[in-house]
Amino acid sequence: MERDAPVRPVQQHRHNLALVARLAARLGPVSRARLAHESGLTKSTVTQLTGELLDGGLLREIGTGRSGGPGRPANQLVLNSLGPAGIGLQIEADHVAGCLLDLTGRVRDRALRKADDLTGDPQRAVKAAEPVLRRLLNTANSTDNVVVGVAVGLPARVRDATVVHADGLGWADTNFPWLLGDRLSALGAGGIPVTVANSHQLAARAEHWFGGDEAEVLVHVGGEDGLGAGIVIAGEVHAGARGAAGELGHVRIPGADDPCTCGQRGCLDTVAGRRALLRAAGLDEVVRSRLTGGDGELPALVGSGEAVAVAAVRRAATALGTVLGGLVPALDPDVLVLGGHLPALGSDFLDAVDLSLRQRCPGAAVRVRASRLPADVVARAAATTVTSALIEAPADWLAE
């Protein structure tokens, strides 16, 4: 609703529906009386709104409870775990991972499809996603959950539903939602909307939602191969004017001159990207994500003190800290989370990044920590964007 425009009855109704849905999500189990008290709405209005949310399958009653005050026990309302659900997909060069998430945030099922190489042609990713989608759709059918959306996390710059450029996948100007939607139709699930988002931005959302930090400004830095950042400000992802915010992997590093996949030389990815680290440590440069290849050999070599590996990781930490030392003064984040392949490099790596950052930006108040979230967290965050959208705008779902 615009601040300087009159509020029409239909807008007021949409707003109040969303208000009650959010309160039920935050406070549940909760009575209608408490919803009225917390929302400032009349009891009759709350009764009408909760009735619509119950009929639409977003809420359910779980019996009676007593708040400690006088009067008879009231029926309690909670989000409906058997109601609408979302599917999240996470696509990297060597896998498609997925999860089915209900409204309460419970992961109903997970699936993983390993792949040799999904680069070059997005249709390969669509084909690899098919068995993942089939399993999750079958699970939803068995539990009577209705899938209302599929959200996909890609290591890509996304703008207006188009994959403008996908680092590590070699895609450009691809309408991936259309391609995946066509495959959903072939599976008998046509009409389910598909959205795409940058995986670094989804990882940052995940840290905001699940990581335990109540931060006004949070920055997540990581990746399975190349590096990127996701920025969350006041609960919202900052994607930039063209979806390119956080592309740290292509910041130039003083003294670096190796060629980068972007066509330039000396980018951060050529020093601190996973492929570059393996090459500098004298290891096989074939990059496998954590879901398919675990942490690999490098962390063990660093832990044993092997000189070449330690030197490679130390150089990467210095370069990353230098780049972050330029980012921190601009954003003034509360917390900076290192995720993706970085936490496995150990506490010494984390400390070296922190030291380099503070040498570049003395007096920075930011707290630096490693991510504690699992390797398929992008899929979970993608699914959460579907279910949270239902709670934020239930009128759209009810209208269908």
mmCIF file of N, CA, C and O in Angstrom, residues 119-166:
data_model
loop_
_atom_site.group_PDB
_atom_site.id
_atom_site.type_symbol
_atom_site.label_atom_id
_atom_site.label_comp_id
_atom_site.label_asym_id
_atom_site.label_seq_id
_atom_site.Cartn_x
_atom_site.Cartn_y
_atom_site.Cartn_z
ATOM 1 N N THR A 119 27.299 -28.104 -17.017
ATOM 2 C CA THR A 119 27.696 -26.834 -17.614
ATOM 3 C C THR A 119 27.354 -26.804 -19.101
ATOM 4 O O THR A 119 27.223 -27.842 -19.752
ATOM 5 N N GLY A 120 27.228 -25.599 -19.613
ATOM 6 C CA GLY A 120 27.075 -25.406 -21.054
ATOM 7 C C GLY A 120 25.654 -25.393 -21.556
ATOM 8 O O GLY A 120 25.296 -24.571 -22.394
ATOM 9 N N ASP A 121 24.801 -26.288 -21.063
ATOM 10 C CA ASP A 121 23.446 -26.402 -21.582
ATOM 11 C C ASP A 121 22.473 -26.536 -20.411
ATOM 12 O O ASP A 121 22.491 -27.540 -19.692
ATOM 13 N N PRO A 122 21.586 -25.554 -20.205
ATOM 14 C CA PRO A 122 20.650 -25.635 -19.082
ATOM 15 C C PRO A 122 19.702 -26.825 -19.174
ATOM 16 O O PRO A 122 19.146 -27.252 -18.161
ATOM 17 N N GLN A 123 19.509 -27.368 -20.384
ATOM 18 C CA GLN A 123 18.630 -28.535 -20.502
ATOM 19 C C GLN A 123 19.198 -29.729 -19.745
ATOM 20 O O GLN A 123 18.449 -30.601 -19.299
ATOM 21 N N ARG A 124 20.519 -29.795 -19.586
ATOM 22 C CA ARG A 124 21.111 -30.867 -18.782
ATOM 23 C C ARG A 124 20.648 -30.761 -17.333
ATOM 24 O O ARG A 124 20.381 -31.773 -16.680
ATOM 25 N N ALA A 125 20.606 -29.538 -16.835
ATOM 26 C CA ALA A 125 20.149 -29.340 -15.453
ATOM 27 C C ALA A 125 18.676 -29.680 -15.324
ATOM 28 O O ALA A 125 18.240 -30.261 -14.316
ATOM 29 N N VAL A 126 17.882 -29.337 -16.325
ATOM 30 C CA VAL A 126 16.456 -29.660 -16.299
ATOM 31 C C VAL A 126 16.266 -31.176 -16.258
ATOM 32 O O VAL A 126 15.447 -31.704 -15.496
ATOM 33 N N LYS A 127 17.030 -31.884 -17.071
ATOM 34 C CA LYS A 127 16.937 -33.350 -17.098
ATOM 35 C C LYS A 127 17.361 -33.949 -15.761
ATOM 36 O O LYS A 127 16.731 -34.884 -15.256
ATOM 37 N N ALA A 128 18.452 -33.414 -15.178
ATOM 38 C CA ALA A 128 18.922 -33.913 -13.879
ATOM 39 C C ALA A 128 17.929 -33.601 -12.769
ATOM 40 O O ALA A 128 17.847 -34.335 -11.771
ATOM 41 N N ALA A 129 17.170 -32.512 -12.916
ATOM 42 C CA ALA A 129 16.198 -32.124 -11.894
ATOM 43 C C ALA A 129 14.958 -33.004 -11.911
ATOM 44 O O ALA A 129 14.238 -33.076 -10.905
ATOM 45 N N GLU A 130 14.705 -33.681 -13.027
ATOM 46 C CA GLU A 130 13.450 -34.439 -13.160
ATOM 47 C C GLU A 130 13.256 -35.490 -12.074
ATOM 48 O O GLU A 130 12.191 -35.529 -11.433
ATOM 49 N N PRO A 131 14.238 -36.381 -11.804
ATOM 50 C CA PRO A 131 14.006 -37.377 -10.744
ATOM 51 C C PRO A 131 13.866 -36.752 -9.353
ATOM 52 O O PRO A 131 13.148 -37.287 -8.504
ATOM 53 N N VAL A 132 14.542 -35.631 -9.124
ATOM 54 C CA VAL A 132 14.403 -34.931 -7.846
ATOM 55 C C VAL A 132 12.985 -34.402 -7.694
ATOM 56 O O VAL A 132 12.327 -34.592 -6.660
ATOM 57 N N LEU A 133 12.487 -33.755 -8.734
ATOM 58 C CA LEU A 133 11.128 -33.222 -8.697
ATOM 59 C C LEU A 133 10.103 -34.342 -8.570
ATOM 60 O O LEU A 133 9.131 -34.224 -7.810
ATOM 61 N N ARG A 134 10.312 -35.425 -9.314
ATOM 62 C CA ARG A 134 9.351 -36.524 -9.266
ATOM 63 C C ARG A 134 9.234 -37.075 -7.844
ATOM 64 O O ARG A 134 8.129 -37.304 -7.339
ATOM 65 N N ARG A 135 10.362 -37.272 -7.189
ATOM 66 C CA ARG A 135 10.313 -37.810 -5.825
ATOM 67 C C ARG A 135 9.609 -36.842 -4.877
ATOM 68 O O ARG A 135 8.757 -37.255 -4.069
ATOM 69 N N LEU A 136 9.950 -35.569 -4.945
ATOM 70 C CA LEU A 136 9.369 -34.605 -4.008
ATOM 71 C C LEU A 136 7.884 -34.399 -4.270
ATOM 72 O O LEU A 136 7.093 -34.237 -3.327
ATOM 73 N N LEU A 137 7.473 -34.414 -5.538
ATOM 74 C CA LEU A 137 6.046 -34.306 -5.857
ATOM 75 C C LEU A 137 5.286 -35.531 -5.350
ATOM 76 O O LEU A 137 4.163 -35.414 -4.842
ATOM 77 N N ASN A 138 5.886 -36.718 -5.485
ATOM 78 C CA ASN A 138 5.246 -37.937 -4.981
ATOM 79 C C ASN A 138 5.115 -37.897 -3.459
ATOM 80 O O ASN A 138 4.094 -38.320 -2.891
ATOM 81 N N THR A 139 6.140 -37.384 -2.786
ATOM 82 C CA THR A 139 6.065 -37.252 -1.327
ATOM 83 C C THR A 139 4.943 -36.307 -0.932
ATOM 84 O O THR A 139 4.179 -36.580 0.004
ATOM 85 N N ALA A 140 4.837 -35.189 -1.642
ATOM 86 C CA ALA A 140 3.767 -34.225 -1.351
ATOM 87 C C ALA A 140 2.396 -34.864 -1.540
ATOM 88 O O ALA A 140 1.484 -34.660 -0.727
ATOM 89 N N ASN A 141 2.243 -35.655 -2.592
ATOM 90 C CA ASN A 141 0.967 -36.327 -2.817
ATOM 91 C C ASN A 141 0.649 -37.307 -1.695
ATOM 92 O O ASN A 141 -0.502 -37.420 -1.252
ATOM 93 N N SER A 142 1.666 -38.000 -1.189
ATOM 94 C CA SER A 142 1.436 -39.010 -0.146
ATOM 95 C C SER A 142 1.074 -38.384 1.194
ATOM 96 O O SER A 142 0.438 -39.031 2.034
ATOM 97 N N THR A 143 1.477 -37.127 1.403
ATOM 98 C CA THR A 143 1.176 -36.449 2.664
ATOM 99 C C THR A 143 0.059 -35.414 2.515
ATOM 100 O O THR A 143 -0.215 -34.660 3.454
ATOM 101 N N ASP A 144 -0.557 -35.387 1.329
ATOM 102 C CA ASP A 144 -1.656 -34.441 1.043
ATOM 103 C C ASP A 144 -1.214 -32.987 1.082
ATOM 104 O O ASP A 144 -2.045 -32.097 1.295
ATOM 105 N N ASN A 145 0.061 -32.729 0.906
ATOM 106 C CA ASN A 145 0.528 -31.347 0.754
ATOM 107 C C ASN A 145 0.375 -30.912 -0.699
ATOM 108 O O ASN A 145 0.682 -31.682 -1.617
ATOM 109 N N VAL A 146 -0.064 -29.690 -0.894
ATOM 110 C CA VAL A 146 -0.205 -29.144 -2.239
ATOM 111 C C VAL A 146 1.016 -28.280 -2.537
ATOM 112 O O VAL A 146 1.272 -27.287 -1.837
ATOM 113 N N VAL A 147 1.795 -28.646 -3.543
ATOM 114 C CA VAL A 147 2.973 -27.856 -3.915
ATOM 115 C C VAL A 147 2.505 -26.604 -4.659
ATOM 116 O O VAL A 147 1.862 -26.696 -5.701
ATOM 117 N N VAL A 148 2.846 -25.455 -4.111
ATOM 118 C CA VAL A 148 2.370 -24.198 -4.691
ATOM 119 C C VAL A 148 3.470 -23.424 -5.410
ATOM 120 O O VAL A 148 3.194 -22.382 -6.008
ATOM 121 N N GLY A 149 4.694 -23.924 -5.363
ATOM 122 C CA GLY A 149 5.772 -23.232 -6.053
ATOM 123 C C GLY A 149 7.061 -24.014 -5.993
ATOM 124 O O GLY A 149 7.285 -24.806 -5.063
ATOM 125 N N VAL A 150 7.891 -23.822 -7.014
ATOM 126 C CA VAL A 150 9.238 -24.380 -7.051
ATOM 127 C C VAL A 150 10.206 -23.210 -7.181
ATOM 128 O O VAL A 150 10.078 -22.392 -8.098
ATOM 129 N N ALA A 151 11.147 -23.114 -6.258
ATOM 130 C CA ALA A 151 12.155 -22.054 -6.295
ATOM 131 C C ALA A 151 13.527 -22.692 -6.479
ATOM 132 O O ALA A 151 13.826 -23.709 -5.857
ATOM 133 N N VAL A 152 14.344 -22.084 -7.337
ATOM 134 C CA VAL A 152 15.619 -22.675 -7.719
ATOM 135 C C VAL A 152 16.758 -21.721 -7.373
ATOM 136 O O VAL A 152 16.710 -20.533 -7.706
ATOM 137 N N GLY A 153 17.780 -22.239 -6.694
ATOM 138 C CA GLY A 153 18.992 -21.477 -6.416
ATOM 139 C C GLY A 153 20.082 -21.842 -7.396
ATOM 140 O O GLY A 153 20.399 -23.020 -7.573
ATOM 141 N N LEU A 154 20.649 -20.842 -8.063
ATOM 142 C CA LEU A 154 21.694 -21.039 -9.068
ATOM 143 C C LEU A 154 22.880 -20.130 -8.779
ATOM 144 O O LEU A 154 22.692 -18.991 -8.330
ATOM 145 N N PRO A 155 24.106 -20.588 -9.050
ATOM 146 C CA PRO A 155 25.261 -19.682 -8.952
ATOM 147 C C PRO A 155 25.271 -18.760 -10.167
ATOM 148 O O PRO A 155 26.073 -18.906 -11.083
ATOM 149 N N ALA A 156 24.334 -17.806 -10.158
ATOM 150 C CA ALA A 156 24.085 -17.012 -11.366
ATOM 151 C C ALA A 156 23.596 -15.618 -11.005
ATOM 152 O O ALA A 156 23.005 -15.405 -9.947
ATOM 153 N N ARG A 157 23.800 -14.714 -11.923
ATOM 154 C CA ARG A 157 23.169 -13.405 -11.821
ATOM 155 C C ARG A 157 21.774 -13.519 -12.423
ATOM 156 O O ARG A 157 21.593 -13.953 -13.564
ATOM 157 N N VAL A 158 20.766 -13.157 -11.640
ATOM 158 C CA VAL A 158 19.377 -13.311 -12.062
ATOM 159 C C VAL A 158 18.716 -11.944 -12.109
ATOM 160 O O VAL A 158 18.846 -11.142 -11.175
ATOM 161 N N ARG A 159 18.004 -11.702 -13.212
ATOM 162 C CA ARG A 159 17.272 -10.443 -13.337
ATOM 163 C C ARG A 159 15.996 -10.685 -14.126
ATOM 164 O O ARG A 159 16.034 -11.236 -15.221
ATOM 165 N N ASP A 160 14.864 -10.282 -13.527
ATOM 166 C CA ASP A 160 13.558 -10.442 -14.186
ATOM 167 C C ASP A 160 13.333 -11.878 -14.629
ATOM 168 O O ASP A 160 12.914 -12.148 -15.767
ATOM 169 N N ALA A 161 13.619 -12.829 -13.738
ATOM 170 C CA ALA A 161 13.405 -14.267 -13.965
ATOM 171 C C ALA A 161 14.334 -14.857 -15.014
ATOM 172 O O ALA A 161 14.216 -16.026 -15.361
ATOM 173 N N THR A 162 15.277 -14.083 -15.518
ATOM 174 C CA THR A 162 16.207 -14.580 -16.526
ATOM 175 C C THR A 162 17.583 -14.762 -15.918
ATOM 176 O O THR A 162 18.071 -13.902 -15.184
ATOM 177 N N VAL A 163 18.206 -15.908 -16.215
ATOM 178 C CA VAL A 163 19.579 -16.131 -15.804
ATOM 179 C C VAL A 163 20.482 -15.365 -16.756
ATOM 180 O O VAL A 163 20.711 -15.778 -17.895
ATOM 181 N N VAL A 164 20.955 -14.207 -16.304
ATOM 182 C CA VAL A 164 21.763 -13.345 -17.160
ATOM 183 C C VAL A 164 23.128 -13.971 -17.404
ATOM 184 O O VAL A 164 23.635 -13.991 -18.530
ATOM 185 N N HIS A 165 23.720 -14.460 -16.343
ATOM 186 C CA HIS A 165 25.032 -15.103 -16.471
ATOM 187 C C HIS A 165 25.230 -16.024 -15.288
ATOM 188 O O HIS A 165 24.957 -15.655 -14.152
ATOM 189 N N ALA A 166 25.674 -17.259 -15.552
ATOM 190 C CA ALA A 166 25.862 -18.242 -14.492
ATOM 191 C C ALA A 166 27.319 -18.660 -14.429
ATOM 192 O O ALA A 166 27.789 -19.435 -15.264
#
